[in-house]
Short mmCIF file of C-alpha atoms and ligand atoms in Angstrom, two decimals:
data_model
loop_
_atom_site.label_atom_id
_atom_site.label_comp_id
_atom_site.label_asym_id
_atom_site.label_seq_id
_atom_site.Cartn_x
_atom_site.Cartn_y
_atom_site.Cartn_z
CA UNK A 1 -10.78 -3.23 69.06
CA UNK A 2 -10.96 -6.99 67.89
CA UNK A 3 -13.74 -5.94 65.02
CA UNK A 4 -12.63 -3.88 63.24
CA UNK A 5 -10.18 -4.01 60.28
CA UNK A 6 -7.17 -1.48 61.32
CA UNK A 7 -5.91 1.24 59.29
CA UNK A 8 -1.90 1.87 59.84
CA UNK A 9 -1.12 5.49 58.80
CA UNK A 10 -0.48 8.33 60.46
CA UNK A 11 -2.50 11.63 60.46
CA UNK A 12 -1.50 13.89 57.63
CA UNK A 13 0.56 16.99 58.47
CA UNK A 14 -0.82 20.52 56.77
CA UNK A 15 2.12 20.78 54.50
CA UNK A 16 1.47 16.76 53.24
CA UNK A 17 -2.50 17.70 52.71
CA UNK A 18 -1.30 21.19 50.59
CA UNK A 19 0.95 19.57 48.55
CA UNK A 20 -1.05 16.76 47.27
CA UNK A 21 -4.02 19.19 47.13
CA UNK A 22 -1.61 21.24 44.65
CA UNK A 23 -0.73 18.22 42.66
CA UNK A 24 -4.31 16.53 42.37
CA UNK A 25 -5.52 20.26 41.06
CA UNK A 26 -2.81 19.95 37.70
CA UNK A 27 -3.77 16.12 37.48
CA UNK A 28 -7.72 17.25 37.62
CA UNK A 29 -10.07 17.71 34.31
CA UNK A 30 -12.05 20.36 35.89
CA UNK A 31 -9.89 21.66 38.72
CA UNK A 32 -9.71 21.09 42.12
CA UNK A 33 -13.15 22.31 43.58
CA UNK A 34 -14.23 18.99 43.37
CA UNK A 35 -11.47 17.86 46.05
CA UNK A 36 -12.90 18.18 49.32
CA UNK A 37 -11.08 18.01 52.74
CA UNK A 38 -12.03 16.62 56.17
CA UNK A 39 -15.07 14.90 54.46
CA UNK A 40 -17.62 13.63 57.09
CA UNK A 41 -18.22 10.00 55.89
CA UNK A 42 -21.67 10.15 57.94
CA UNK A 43 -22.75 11.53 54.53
CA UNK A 44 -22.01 9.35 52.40
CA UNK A 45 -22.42 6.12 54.04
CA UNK A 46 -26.44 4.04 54.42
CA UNK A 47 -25.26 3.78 58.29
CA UNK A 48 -24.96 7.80 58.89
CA UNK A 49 -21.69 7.38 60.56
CA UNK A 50 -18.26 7.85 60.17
CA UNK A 51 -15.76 10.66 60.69
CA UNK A 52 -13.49 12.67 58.34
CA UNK A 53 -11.65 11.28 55.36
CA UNK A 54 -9.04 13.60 55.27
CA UNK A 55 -9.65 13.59 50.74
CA UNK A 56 -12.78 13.00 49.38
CA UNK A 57 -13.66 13.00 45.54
CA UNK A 58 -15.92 11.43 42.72
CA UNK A 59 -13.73 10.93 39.76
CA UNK A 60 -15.21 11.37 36.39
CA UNK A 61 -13.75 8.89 34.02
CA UNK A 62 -11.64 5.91 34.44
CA UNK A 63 -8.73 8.32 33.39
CA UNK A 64 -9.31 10.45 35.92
CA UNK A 65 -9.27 8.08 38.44
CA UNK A 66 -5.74 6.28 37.28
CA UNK A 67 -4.52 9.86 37.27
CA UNK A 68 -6.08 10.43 40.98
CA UNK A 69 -4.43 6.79 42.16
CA UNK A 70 -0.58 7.87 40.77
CA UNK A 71 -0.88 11.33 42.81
CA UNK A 72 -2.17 9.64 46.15
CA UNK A 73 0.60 7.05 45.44
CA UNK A 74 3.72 9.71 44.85
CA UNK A 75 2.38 11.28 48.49
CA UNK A 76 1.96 7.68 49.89
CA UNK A 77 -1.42 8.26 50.47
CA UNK A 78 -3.61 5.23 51.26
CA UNK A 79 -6.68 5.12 49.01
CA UNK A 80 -10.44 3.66 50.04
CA UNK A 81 -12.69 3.20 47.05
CA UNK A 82 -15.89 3.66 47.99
CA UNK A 83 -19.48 3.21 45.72
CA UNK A 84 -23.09 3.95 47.42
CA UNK A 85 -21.23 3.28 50.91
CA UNK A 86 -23.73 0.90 51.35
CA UNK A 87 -22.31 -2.05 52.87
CA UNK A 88 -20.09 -0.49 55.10
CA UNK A 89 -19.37 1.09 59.05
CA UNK A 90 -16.66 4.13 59.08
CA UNK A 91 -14.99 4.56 62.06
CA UNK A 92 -15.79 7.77 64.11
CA UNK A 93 -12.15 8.70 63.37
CA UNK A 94 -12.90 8.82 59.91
CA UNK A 95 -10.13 7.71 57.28
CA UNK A 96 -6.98 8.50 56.87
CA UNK A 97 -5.80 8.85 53.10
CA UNK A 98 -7.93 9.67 50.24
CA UNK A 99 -11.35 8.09 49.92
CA UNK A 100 -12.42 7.79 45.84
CA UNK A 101 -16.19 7.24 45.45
CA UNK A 102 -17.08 6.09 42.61
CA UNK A 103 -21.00 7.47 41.45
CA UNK A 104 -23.04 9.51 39.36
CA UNK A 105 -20.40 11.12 37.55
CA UNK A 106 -18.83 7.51 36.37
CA UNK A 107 -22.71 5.80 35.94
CA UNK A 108 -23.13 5.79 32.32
CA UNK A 109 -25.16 2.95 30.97
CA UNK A 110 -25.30 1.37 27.28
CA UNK A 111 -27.07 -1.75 25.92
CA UNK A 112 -25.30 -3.78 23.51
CA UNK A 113 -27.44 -6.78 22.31
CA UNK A 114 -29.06 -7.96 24.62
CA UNK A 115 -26.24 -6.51 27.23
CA UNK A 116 -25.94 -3.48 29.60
CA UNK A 117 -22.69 -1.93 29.53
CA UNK A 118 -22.87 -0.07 32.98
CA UNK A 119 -19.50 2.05 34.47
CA UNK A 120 -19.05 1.11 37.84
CA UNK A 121 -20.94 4.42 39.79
CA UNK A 122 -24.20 3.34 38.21
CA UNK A 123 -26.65 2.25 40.95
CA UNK A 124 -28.19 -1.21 41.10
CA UNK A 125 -32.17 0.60 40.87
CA UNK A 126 -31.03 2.29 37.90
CA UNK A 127 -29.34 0.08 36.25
CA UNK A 128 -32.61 -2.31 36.81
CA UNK A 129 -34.88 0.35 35.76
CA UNK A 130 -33.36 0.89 32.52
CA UNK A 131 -33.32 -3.25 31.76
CA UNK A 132 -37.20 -3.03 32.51
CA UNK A 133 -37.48 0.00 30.01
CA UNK A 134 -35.17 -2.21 27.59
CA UNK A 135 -37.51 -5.09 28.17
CA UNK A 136 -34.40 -7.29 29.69
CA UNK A 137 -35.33 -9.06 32.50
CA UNK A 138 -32.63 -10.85 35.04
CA UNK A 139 -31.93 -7.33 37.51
CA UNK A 140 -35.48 -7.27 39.24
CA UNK A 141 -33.86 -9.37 42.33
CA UNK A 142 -31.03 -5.65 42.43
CA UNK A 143 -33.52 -3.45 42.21
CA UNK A 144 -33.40 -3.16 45.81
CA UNK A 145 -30.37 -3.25 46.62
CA UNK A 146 -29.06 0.35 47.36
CA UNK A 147 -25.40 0.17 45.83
CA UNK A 148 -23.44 0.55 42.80
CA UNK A 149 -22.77 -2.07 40.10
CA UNK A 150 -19.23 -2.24 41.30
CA UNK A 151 -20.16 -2.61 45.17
CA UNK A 152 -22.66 -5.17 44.02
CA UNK A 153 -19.52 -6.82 41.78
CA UNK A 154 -17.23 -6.71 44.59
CA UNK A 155 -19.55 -8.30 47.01
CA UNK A 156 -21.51 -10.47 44.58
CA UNK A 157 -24.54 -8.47 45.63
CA UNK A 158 -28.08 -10.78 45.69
CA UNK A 159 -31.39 -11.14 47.34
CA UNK A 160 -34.42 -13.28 46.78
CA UNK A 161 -31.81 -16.31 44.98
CA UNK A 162 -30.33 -14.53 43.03
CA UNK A 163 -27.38 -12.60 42.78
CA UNK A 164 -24.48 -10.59 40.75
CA UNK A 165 -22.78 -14.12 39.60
CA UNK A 166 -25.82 -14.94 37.20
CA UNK A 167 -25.95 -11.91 35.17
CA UNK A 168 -22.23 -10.21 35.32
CA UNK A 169 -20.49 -11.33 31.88
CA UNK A 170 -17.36 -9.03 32.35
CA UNK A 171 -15.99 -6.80 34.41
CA UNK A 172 -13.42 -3.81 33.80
CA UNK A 173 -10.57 -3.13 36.34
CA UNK A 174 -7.64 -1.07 36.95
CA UNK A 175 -5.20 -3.66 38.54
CA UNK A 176 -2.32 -2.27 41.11
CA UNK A 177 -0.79 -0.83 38.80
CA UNK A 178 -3.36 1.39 37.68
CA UNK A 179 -3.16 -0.83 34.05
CA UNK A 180 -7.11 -1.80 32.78
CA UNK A 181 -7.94 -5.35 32.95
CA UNK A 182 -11.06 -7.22 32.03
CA UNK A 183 -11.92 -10.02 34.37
CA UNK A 184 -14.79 -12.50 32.94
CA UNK A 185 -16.72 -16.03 33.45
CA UNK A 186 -14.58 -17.92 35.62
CA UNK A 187 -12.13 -15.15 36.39
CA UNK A 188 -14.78 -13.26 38.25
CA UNK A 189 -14.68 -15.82 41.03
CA UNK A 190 -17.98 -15.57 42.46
CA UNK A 191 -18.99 -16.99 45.18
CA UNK A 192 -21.08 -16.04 48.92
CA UNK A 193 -20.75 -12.57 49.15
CA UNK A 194 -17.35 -12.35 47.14
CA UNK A 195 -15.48 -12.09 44.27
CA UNK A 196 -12.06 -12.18 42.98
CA UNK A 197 -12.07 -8.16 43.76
CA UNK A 198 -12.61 -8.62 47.36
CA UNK A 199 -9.45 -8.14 49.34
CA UNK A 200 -7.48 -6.72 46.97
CA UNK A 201 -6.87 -3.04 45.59
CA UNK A 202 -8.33 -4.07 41.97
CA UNK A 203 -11.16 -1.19 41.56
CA UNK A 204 -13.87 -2.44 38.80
CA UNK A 205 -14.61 0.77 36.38
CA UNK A 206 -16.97 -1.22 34.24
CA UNK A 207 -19.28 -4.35 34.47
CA UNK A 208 -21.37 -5.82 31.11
CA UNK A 209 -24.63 -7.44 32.03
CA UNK A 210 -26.33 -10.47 30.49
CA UNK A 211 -29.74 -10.53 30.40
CA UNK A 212 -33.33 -12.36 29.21
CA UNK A 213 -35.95 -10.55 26.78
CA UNK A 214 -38.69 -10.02 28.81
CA UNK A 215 -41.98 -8.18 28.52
CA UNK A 216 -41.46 -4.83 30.75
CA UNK A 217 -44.76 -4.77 32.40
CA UNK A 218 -43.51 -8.24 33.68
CA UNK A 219 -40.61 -6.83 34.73
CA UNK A 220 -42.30 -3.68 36.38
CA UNK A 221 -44.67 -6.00 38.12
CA UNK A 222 -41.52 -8.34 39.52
CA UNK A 223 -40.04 -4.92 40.99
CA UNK A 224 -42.89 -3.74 42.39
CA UNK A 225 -43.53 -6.53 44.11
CA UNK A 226 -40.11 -7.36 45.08
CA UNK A 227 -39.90 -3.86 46.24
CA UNK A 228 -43.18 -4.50 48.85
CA UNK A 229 -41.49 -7.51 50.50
CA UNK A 230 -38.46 -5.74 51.47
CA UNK A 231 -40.58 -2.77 52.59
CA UNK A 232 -42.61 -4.85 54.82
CA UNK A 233 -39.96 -7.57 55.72
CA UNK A 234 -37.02 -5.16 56.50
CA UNK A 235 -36.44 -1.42 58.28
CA UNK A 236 -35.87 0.42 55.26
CA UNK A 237 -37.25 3.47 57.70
CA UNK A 238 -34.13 3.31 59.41
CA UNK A 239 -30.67 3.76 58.39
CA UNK A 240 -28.50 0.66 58.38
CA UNK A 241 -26.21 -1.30 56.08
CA UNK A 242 -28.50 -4.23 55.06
CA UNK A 243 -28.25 -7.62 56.32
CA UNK A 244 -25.53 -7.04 59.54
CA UNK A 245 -24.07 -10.84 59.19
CA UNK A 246 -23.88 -13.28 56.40
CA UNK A 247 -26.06 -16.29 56.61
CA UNK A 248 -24.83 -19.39 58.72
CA UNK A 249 -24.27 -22.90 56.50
CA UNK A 250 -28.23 -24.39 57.21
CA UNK A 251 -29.25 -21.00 59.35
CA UNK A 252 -30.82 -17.72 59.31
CA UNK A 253 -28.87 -15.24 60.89
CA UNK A 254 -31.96 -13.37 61.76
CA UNK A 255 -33.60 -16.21 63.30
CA UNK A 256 -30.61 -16.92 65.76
CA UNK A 257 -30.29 -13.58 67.03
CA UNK A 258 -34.17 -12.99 67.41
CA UNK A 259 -33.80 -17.00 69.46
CA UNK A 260 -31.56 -15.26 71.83
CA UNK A 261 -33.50 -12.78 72.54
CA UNK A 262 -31.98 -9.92 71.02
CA UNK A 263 -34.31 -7.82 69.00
CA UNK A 264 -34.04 -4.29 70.35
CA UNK A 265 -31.12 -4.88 72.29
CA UNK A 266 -29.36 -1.65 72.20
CA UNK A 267 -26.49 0.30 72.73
CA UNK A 268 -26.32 3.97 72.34
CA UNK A 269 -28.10 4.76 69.19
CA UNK A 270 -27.59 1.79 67.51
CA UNK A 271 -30.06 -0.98 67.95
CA UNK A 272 -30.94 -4.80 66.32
CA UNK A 273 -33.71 -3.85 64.52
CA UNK A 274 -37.13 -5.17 65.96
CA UNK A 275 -38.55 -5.64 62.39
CA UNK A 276 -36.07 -7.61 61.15
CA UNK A 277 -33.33 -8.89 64.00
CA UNK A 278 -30.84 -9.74 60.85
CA UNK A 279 -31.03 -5.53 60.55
CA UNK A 280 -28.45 -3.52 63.34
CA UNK A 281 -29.98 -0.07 62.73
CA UNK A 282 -29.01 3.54 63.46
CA UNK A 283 -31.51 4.81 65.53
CA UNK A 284 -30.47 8.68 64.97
CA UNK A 285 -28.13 9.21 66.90
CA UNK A 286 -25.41 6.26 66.81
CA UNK A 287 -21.71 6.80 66.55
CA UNK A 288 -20.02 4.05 64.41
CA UNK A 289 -18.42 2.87 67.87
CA UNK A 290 -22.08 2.05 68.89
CA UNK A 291 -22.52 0.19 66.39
CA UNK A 292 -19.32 -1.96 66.63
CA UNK A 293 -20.46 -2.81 70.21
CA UNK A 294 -24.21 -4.25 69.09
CA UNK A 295 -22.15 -6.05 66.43
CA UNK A 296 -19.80 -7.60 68.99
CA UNK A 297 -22.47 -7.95 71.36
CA UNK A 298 -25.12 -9.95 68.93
CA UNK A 299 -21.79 -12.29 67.43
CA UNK A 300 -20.93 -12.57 71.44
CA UNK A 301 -24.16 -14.08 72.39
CA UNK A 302 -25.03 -15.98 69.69
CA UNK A 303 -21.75 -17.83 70.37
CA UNK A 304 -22.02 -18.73 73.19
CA UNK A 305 -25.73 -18.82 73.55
CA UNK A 306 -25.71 -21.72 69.98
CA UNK A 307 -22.08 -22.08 69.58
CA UNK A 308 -22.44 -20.58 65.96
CA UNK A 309 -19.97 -17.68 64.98
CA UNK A 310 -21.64 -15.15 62.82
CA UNK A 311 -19.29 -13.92 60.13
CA UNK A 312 -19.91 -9.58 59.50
CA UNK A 313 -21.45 -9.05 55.97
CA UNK A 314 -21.02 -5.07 56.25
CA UNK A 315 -17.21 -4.22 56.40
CA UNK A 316 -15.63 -1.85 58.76
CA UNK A 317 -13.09 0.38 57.60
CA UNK A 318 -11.09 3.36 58.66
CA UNK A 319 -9.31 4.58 61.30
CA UNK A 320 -10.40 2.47 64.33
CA UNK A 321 -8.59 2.10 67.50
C1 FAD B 1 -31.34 -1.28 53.27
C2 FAD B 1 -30.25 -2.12 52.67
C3 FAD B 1 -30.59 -3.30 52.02
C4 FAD B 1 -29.60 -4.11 51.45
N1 FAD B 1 -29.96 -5.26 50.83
C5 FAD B 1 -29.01 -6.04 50.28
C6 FAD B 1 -29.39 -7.24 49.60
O1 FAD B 1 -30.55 -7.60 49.48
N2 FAD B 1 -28.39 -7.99 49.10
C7 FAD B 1 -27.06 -7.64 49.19
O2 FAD B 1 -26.20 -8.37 48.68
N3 FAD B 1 -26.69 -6.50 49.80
C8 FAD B 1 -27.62 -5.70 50.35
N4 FAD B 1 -27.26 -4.54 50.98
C9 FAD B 1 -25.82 -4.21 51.11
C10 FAD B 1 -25.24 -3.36 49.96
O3 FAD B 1 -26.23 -2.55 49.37
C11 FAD B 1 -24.56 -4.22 48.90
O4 FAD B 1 -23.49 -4.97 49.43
C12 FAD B 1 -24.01 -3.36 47.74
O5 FAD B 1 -23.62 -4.20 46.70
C13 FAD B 1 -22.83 -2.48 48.15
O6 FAD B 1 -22.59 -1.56 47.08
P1 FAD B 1 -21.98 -0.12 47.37
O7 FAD B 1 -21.79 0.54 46.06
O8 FAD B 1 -22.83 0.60 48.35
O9 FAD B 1 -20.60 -0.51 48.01
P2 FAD B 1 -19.84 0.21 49.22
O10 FAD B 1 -20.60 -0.04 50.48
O11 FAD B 1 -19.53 1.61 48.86
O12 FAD B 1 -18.51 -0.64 49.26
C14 FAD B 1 -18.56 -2.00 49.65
C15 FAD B 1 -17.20 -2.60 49.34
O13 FAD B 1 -17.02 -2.63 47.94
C16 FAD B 1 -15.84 -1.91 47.57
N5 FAD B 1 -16.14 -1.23 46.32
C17 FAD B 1 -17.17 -0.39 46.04
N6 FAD B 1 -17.11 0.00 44.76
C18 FAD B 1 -16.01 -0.60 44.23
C19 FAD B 1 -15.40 -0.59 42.95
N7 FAD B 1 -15.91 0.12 41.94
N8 FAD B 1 -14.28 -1.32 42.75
C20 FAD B 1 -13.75 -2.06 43.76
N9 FAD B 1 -14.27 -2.10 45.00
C21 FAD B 1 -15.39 -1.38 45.22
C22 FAD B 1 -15.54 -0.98 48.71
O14 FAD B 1 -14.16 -0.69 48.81
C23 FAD B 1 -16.03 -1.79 49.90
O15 FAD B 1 -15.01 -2.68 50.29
C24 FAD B 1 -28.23 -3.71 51.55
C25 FAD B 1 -27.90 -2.50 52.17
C26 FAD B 1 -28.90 -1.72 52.73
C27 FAD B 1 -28.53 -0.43 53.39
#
C-alpha cells in the first residue's frame, strides 16, 4: 500500500525469538517475565488495532533500556519505541522486531525551581496535574492530550495555541549509539508537529519543563474547562488517534473533509467521525487496514474535490503490505 510506512524484515524464526529471549533475561533487572511475545498492539494503541509485535516490554530505567537496545542490536532486531501509542495506526500484521514502550515504570516526576523534571513514560495529564498541585501553570493546554512527555516531545504535542516548544527546556536522549545526550533551546528543533527526534532512532528518556507560578485553583479551573471543550468538540467516546491529518497552511482540515461531504463516510469499522470530521474513529470493530482505506479515501477526495493534499498527523507503522 502507498500509505503506509514499510517495515523490511523478515518474520523471526523460533530459534532467533529463543535466543534473544535467553539473552534479554541475563541483560534484565528483574528477569524476563516482563518480556512478552506475540504482543497484540490492539492493546496498547488509542486506535484498538494492530497485530503482534513479536517482543514487547516496558523498560524500567534508562539503563535498562540501553541494555535492551545492545541485545535487540547483537540479534539484528529492529526496535519501535513506543509511549501511550497514541498517535499512531499498527498494521494488522503487527511488528516485526521488538517494540520498547516507554510508561509507568520510566514516569517519575521531580520539580526543580520552578521546573518539572519528568522521565519520558510520564503522561501529559499527569505531568499537568502535578504542575497544578505545584502551582506552575504553562501544561493546562497537555492536559488533554493522552500521551507521554516523550510522544508529546517527539511530535511537539499542542492544542488550544499552544504546544510542547513553549515549555520543553531540555530534553534527555540516548543517541544511536545508545550514548545519553541532552538536546536543548534551539537544538530541540521545534516546529509543526516535529522535532529534531522525529525521523530518527534518538529515543528521549527525560524532558525538563519550564513553567509560570500560578495560583492552582486557576490552573484547576483552565483544565477543567479545557477538558469540557474537547469533550464536547471531539469523540473522545470513541477510540481514535486524535486529529487524523495535520492542519492545511490557511485551512481546517476538519472543515474540508466535512465540505466534501464526508462525515460518516465509512469503511468497515472505521468511520470519519460525525462529531468532529478532523476525527477517523474506530467504531468497534475496525482492523487497522480499515482504517488505512478511510485515510486514503478522505486525502483522495479532498484532492481532488479542493486540490489540497492533506498530510497524516497519526503515523503508521509496522508490518504493512
Ligand atoms: C483523543 C485524542 C486526542 C488527541 N489530542 C491531541 C492534541 O490536542 N494535540 C496533539 O498534538 N496530539 C493529540 N493527540 C495525539 C497524541 O496524543 C500526541 O501526538 C501525543 O504526543 C503522542 O504521545 P504518545 O506517547 O502516545 O506517542 P506514541 O503514539 O506512542 O508515539 C508517537 C511517535 O513518537 C515516538 N515516540 C514515543 N515516545 C518516544 C520517546 N520516548 N522517544 C522517542 N520517540 C518516541 C514513537 O516512536 C512514534 O513515532 C490526540 C490523540 C487522541 C487519541
Amino acid at each position: 500500500m502507498t500509505l503506509a510506512d514499510r517495515q523490511e524484515h523478515p518474520q523471526l524464526t523460533v530459534s532467533q525469538r529463543d535466543l534473544f529471549a535467553a539473552d534479554l533475561a541475563i541483560v534484565l533487572a528483574s528477569g524476563s517475565d516482563r518480556l512478552r511475545r506475540a504482543e497484540p498492539m490492539s492493546g496498547h494503541t488509542t486506535f484498538r488495532v494492530g497485530g503482534p509485535a513479536d517482543f514487547f516490554i516496558e523498560p524500567s530505567s534508562a539503563a535498562e533500556l540501553s541494555a535492551i537496545l545492545r541485545t535487540a542490536r547483537q540479534h539484528r532486531l529492529p526496535v519501535t519505541v513506543l509511549g501511550n501509542g497514541s498517535n499512531v495506526v499498527v498494521a494488522d500484521r503487527g511488528i516485526r522486531g521488538v517494540v520498547i514502550s516507554l510508561g509507568q515504570p520510566m514516569a517519575a516526576i521531580r520539580r526543580e525551581g520552578d521546573c518539572l523534571v519528568v522521565q519520558a513514560g510520564a503522561l501529559l495529564s499527569s505531568v499537568a496535574a502535578f504542575a497544578a498541585r505545584e502551582g506552575l501553570g504553562g501544561l493546562a493546554f497537555a492536559s488533554g492530550i493522552p500521551g507521554t512527555i516523550g510522544g508529546a516531545v517527539m511530535m511537539n504535542a499542542g492544542a488550544y495555541d499552544h504546544c510542547m516548544a513553549e515549555v520543553a527546556r531540555s530534553t534527555r536522549y540516548l543517541d544511536s549509539e545508545w550514548s545519553e545526550q541532552t538536546a536543548a533551546g534551539q537544538e530541540l528543533a521545534f516546529g509543526y508537529r516535529t522535532s529534531c527526534f522525529k525521523g530518527t532512532d534518538r529515543i528521549v528518556t527525560e524532558t525538563t519543563v519550564c513553567l509560570t507560578p500560578q495560583d492552582p485553583a486557576e490552573i484547576l479551573a483552565e483544565m477543567a474547562a479545557l477538558a469540557v471543550r474537547r469533550r464536547t468538540s471531539q469523540p473522545l467516546e470513541l477510540p481514535s488517534a486524535g486529529s487524523a491529518f495535520k492542519r492545511p497552511p490557511g485551512h481546517y482540515a476538519g472543515k474540508l473533509i466535512s465540505d466534501c461531504g464526508l462525515k460518516g463516510f465509512c469503511i468497515g469499522g472505521a468511520a470519519v467521525s460525525t462529531k468532529h470530521a478532523g476525527f477517523i474513529v474506530n467504531l468497534g470493530q475496525a482492523t487497522a487496514s480499515d482504517v488505512a482505506a478511510v485515510f486514503n479515501h478522505v486525502q483522495a477526495t479532498v484532492e481532488r474535490e479542493t486540490g489540497i493534499l492533506l498530510e497524516r498527523e497519526v503515523l503508521f507503522i509496522g508490518d504493512w503490505d
